[in-house]
PDB file of C-alpha atoms in Angstrom:
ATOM      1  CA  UNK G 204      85.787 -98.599-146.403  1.00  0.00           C
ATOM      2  CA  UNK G 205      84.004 -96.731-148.731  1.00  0.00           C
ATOM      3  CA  UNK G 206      80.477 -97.517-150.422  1.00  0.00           C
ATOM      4  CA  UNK G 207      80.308 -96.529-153.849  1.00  0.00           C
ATOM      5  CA  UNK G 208      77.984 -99.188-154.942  1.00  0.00           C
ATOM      6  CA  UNK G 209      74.437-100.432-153.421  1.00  0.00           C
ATOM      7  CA  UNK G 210      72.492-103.141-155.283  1.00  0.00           C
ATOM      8  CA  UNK G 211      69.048-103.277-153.968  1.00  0.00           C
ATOM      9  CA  UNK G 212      67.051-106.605-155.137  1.00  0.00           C
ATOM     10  CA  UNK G 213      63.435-105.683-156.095  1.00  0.00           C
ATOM     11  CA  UNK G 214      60.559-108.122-155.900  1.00  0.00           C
ATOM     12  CA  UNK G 215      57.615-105.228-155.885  1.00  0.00           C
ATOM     13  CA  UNK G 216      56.243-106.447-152.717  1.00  0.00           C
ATOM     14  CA  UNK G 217      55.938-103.650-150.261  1.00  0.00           C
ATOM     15  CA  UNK G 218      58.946-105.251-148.401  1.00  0.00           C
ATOM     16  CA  UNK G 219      61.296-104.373-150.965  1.00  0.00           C
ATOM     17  CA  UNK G 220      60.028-101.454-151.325  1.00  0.00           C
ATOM     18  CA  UNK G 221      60.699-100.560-148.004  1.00  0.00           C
ATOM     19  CA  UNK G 222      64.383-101.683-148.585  1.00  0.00           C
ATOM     20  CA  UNK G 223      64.360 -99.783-151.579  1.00  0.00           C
ATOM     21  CA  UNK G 224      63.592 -96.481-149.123  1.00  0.00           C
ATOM     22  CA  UNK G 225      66.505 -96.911-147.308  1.00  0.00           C
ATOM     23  CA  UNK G 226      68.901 -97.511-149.939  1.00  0.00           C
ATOM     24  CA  UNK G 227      67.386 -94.068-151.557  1.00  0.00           C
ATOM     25  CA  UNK G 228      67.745 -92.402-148.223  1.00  0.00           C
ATOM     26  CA  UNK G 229      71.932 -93.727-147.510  1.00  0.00           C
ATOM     27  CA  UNK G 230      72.744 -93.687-151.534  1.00  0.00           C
ATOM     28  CA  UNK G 231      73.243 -89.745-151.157  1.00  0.00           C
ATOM     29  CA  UNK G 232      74.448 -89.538-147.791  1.00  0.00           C
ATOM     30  CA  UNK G 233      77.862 -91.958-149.116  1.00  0.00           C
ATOM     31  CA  UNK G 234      77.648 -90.639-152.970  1.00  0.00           C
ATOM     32  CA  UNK G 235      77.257 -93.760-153.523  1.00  0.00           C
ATOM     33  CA  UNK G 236      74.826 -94.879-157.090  1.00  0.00           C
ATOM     34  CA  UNK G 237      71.766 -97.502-156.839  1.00  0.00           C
ATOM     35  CA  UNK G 238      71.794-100.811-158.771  1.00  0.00           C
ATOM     36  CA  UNK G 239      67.881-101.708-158.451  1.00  0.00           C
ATOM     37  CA  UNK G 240      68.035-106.053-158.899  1.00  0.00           C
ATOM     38  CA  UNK G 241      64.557-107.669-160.401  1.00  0.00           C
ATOM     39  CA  UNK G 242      64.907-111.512-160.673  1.00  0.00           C
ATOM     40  CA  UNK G 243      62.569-113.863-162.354  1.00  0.00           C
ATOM     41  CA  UNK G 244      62.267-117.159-161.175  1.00  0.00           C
ATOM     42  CA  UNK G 245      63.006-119.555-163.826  1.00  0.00           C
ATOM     43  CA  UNK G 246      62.073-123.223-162.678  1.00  0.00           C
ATOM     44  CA  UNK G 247      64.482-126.195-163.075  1.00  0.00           C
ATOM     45  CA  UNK G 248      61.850-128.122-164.747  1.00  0.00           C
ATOM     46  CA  UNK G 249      60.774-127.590-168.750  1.00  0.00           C
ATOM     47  CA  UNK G 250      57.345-128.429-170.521  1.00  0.00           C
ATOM     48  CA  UNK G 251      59.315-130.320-173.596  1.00  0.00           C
ATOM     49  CA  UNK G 252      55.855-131.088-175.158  1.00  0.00           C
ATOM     50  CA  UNK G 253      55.680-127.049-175.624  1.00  0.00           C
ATOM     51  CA  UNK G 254      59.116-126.574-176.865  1.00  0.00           C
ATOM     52  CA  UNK G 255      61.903-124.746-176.226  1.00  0.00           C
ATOM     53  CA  UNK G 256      60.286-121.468-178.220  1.00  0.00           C
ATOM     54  CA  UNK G 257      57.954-121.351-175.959  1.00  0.00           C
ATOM     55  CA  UNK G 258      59.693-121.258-172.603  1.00  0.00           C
ATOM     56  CA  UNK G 259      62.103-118.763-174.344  1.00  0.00           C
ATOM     57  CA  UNK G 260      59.182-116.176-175.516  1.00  0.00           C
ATOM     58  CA  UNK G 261      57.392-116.791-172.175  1.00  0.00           C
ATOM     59  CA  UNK G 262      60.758-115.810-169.896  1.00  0.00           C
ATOM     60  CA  UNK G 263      61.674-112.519-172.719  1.00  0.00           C
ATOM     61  CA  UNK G 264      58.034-111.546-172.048  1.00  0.00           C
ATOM     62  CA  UNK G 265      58.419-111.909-168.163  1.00  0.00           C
ATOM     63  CA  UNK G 266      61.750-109.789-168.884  1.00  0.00           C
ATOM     64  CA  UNK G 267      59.894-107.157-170.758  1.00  0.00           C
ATOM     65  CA  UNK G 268      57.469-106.645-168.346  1.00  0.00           C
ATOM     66  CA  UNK G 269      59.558-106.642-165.103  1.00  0.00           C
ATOM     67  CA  UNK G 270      61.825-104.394-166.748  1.00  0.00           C
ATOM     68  CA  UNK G 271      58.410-101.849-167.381  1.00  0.00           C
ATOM     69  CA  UNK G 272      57.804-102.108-164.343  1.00  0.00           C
ATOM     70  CA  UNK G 273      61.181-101.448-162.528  1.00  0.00           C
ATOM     71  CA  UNK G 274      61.170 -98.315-164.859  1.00  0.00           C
ATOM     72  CA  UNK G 275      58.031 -97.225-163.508  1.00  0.00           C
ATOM     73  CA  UNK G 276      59.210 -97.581-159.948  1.00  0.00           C
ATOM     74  CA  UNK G 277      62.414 -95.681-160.824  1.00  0.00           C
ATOM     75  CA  UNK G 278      59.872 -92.888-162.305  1.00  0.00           C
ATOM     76  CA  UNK G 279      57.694 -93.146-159.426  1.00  0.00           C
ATOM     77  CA  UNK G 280      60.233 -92.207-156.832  1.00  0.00           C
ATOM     78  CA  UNK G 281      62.463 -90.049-159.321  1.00  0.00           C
ATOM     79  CA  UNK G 282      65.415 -92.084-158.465  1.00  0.00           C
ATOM     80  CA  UNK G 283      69.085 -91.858-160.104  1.00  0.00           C
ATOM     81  CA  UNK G 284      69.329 -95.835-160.958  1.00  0.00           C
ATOM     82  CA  UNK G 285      70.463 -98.151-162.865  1.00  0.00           C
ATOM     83  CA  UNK G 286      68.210-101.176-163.504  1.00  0.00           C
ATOM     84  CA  UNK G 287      68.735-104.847-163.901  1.00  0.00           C
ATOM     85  CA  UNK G 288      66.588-108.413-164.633  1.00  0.00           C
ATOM     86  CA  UNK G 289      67.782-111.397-164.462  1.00  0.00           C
ATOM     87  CA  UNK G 290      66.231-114.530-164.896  1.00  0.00           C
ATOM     88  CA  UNK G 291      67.382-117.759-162.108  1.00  0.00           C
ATOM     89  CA  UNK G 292      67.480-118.650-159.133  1.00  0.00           C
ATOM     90  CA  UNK G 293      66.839-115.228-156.921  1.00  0.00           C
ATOM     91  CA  UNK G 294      69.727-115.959-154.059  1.00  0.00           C
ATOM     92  CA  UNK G 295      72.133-117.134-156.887  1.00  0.00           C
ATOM     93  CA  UNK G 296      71.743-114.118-159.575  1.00  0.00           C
ATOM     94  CA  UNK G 297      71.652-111.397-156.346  1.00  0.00           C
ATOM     95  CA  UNK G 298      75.146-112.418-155.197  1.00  0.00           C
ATOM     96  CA  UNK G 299      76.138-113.243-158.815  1.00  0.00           C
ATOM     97  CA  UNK G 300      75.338-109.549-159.691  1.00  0.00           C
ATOM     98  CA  UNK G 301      77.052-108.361-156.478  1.00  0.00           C
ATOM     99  CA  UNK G 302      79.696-109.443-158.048  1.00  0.00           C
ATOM    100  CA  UNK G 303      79.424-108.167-160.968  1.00  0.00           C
ATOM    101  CA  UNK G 304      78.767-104.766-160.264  1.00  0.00           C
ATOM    102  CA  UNK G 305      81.745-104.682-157.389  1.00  0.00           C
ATOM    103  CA  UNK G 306      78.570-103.600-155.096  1.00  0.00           C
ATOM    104  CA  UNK G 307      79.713-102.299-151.503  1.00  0.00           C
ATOM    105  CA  UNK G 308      76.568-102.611-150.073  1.00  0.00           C
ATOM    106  CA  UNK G 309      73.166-104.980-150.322  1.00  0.00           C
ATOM    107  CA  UNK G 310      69.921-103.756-149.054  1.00  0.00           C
ATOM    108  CA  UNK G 311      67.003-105.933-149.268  1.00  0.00           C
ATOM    109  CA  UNK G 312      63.821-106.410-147.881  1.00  0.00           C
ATOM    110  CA  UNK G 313      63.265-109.755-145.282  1.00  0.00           C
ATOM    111  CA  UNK G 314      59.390-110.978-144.884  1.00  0.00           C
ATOM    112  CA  UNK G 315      60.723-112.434-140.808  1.00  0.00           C
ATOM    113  CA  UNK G 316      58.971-115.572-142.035  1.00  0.00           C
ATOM    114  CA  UNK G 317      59.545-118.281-139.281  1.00  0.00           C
ATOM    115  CA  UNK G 318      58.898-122.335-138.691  1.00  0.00           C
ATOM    116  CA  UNK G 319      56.860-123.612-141.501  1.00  0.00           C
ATOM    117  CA  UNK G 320      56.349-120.955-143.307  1.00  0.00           C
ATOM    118  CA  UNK G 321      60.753-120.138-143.812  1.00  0.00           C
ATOM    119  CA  UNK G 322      61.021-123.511-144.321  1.00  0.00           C
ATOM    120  CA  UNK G 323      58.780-124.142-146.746  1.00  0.00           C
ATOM    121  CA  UNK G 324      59.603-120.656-148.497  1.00  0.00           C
ATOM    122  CA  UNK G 325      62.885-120.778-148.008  1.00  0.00           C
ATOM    123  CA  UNK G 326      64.627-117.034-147.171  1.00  0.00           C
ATOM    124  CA  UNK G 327      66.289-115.772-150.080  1.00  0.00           C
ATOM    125  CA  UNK G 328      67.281-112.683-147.307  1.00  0.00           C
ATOM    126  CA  UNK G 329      68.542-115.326-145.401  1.00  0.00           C
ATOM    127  CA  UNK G 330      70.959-117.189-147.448  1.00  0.00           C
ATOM    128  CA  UNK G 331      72.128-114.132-149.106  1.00  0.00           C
ATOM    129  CA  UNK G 332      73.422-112.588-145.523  1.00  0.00           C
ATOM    130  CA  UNK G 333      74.860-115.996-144.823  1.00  0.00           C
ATOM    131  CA  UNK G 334      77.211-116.124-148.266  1.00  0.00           C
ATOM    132  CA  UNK G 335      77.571-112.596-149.372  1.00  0.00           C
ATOM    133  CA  UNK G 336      81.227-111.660-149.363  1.00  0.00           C
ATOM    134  CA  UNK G 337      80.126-108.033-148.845  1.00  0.00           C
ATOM    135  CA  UNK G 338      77.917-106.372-146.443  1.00  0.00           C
ATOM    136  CA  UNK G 339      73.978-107.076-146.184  1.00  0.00           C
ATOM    137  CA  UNK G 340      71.392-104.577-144.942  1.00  0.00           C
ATOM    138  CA  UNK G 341      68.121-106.288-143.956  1.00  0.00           C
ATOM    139  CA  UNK G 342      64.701-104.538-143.613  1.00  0.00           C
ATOM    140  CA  UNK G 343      61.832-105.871-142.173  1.00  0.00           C
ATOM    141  CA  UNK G 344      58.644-104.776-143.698  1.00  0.00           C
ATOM    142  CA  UNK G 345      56.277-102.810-142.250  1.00  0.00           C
ATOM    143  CA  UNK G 346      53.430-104.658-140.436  1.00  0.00           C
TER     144      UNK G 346
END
């Protein structure tokens, strides 16, 4: 099987980041090119007494400025990449864009939250290994 495609999900915590380092490191080694994944969290709930405007600026400013800063990271580490944000639910719009791009590979970052603390956070890492119909590269941050 041969990768051609890695998405790599950013969230700028140093986790990712970390992720993000080993994608850069195997992306050359399989000629394969870097999707770099931002996702902002849109909730299910509205404020209707603010309007739909308002929500809608507030989520293409969010856009705007995750999209800066994805830039900058791409700058930062002079990588070859292309860039995406997305708005919705993180697990969904990572295997959603999987799709999309036909990606090979996922690499993203895993906090190792346990007990309470997974279950009250949830793992995003963790449901995305569990349905991803391609493969899923998890890296623990450094402690």
């Amino acid at each position: 099987m041969k990768i051609s495609t890695i998405l790599v999900p950013i969230d700028f915590s140093s986790t990712s980041e970390t992720a993000l380092d080993y994608a850069r490191e195997l992306a050359p080694k399989l000629d394969a090119r870097l999707h770099l994944l931002t996702v902002i969290g849109v909730p299910s709930y509205g404020v209707p007494e603010l309007g739909v405007g308002v929500t809608a600026t507030m989520i293409d400013t969010m856009i705007t400025d995750n999209q800066a800063a994805l830039d900058q990271l791409v700058r930062d580490r002079k990588l070859t990449a292309q860039t995406h944000v997305r708005a919705g639910d993180a697990r969904d719009v990572i295997l959603q864009t999987a799709e999309e791009l036909k990606a090979d590979l996922i690499v993203m970052g895993t906090h190792g939250r346990r007990g309470i603390s997974r279950a009250l956070l949830g793992s995003v890492a963790e449901t995305v290994v569990r349905t991803s119909t391609v493969p899923v590269l998890t890296v623990r941050g450094k402690k």
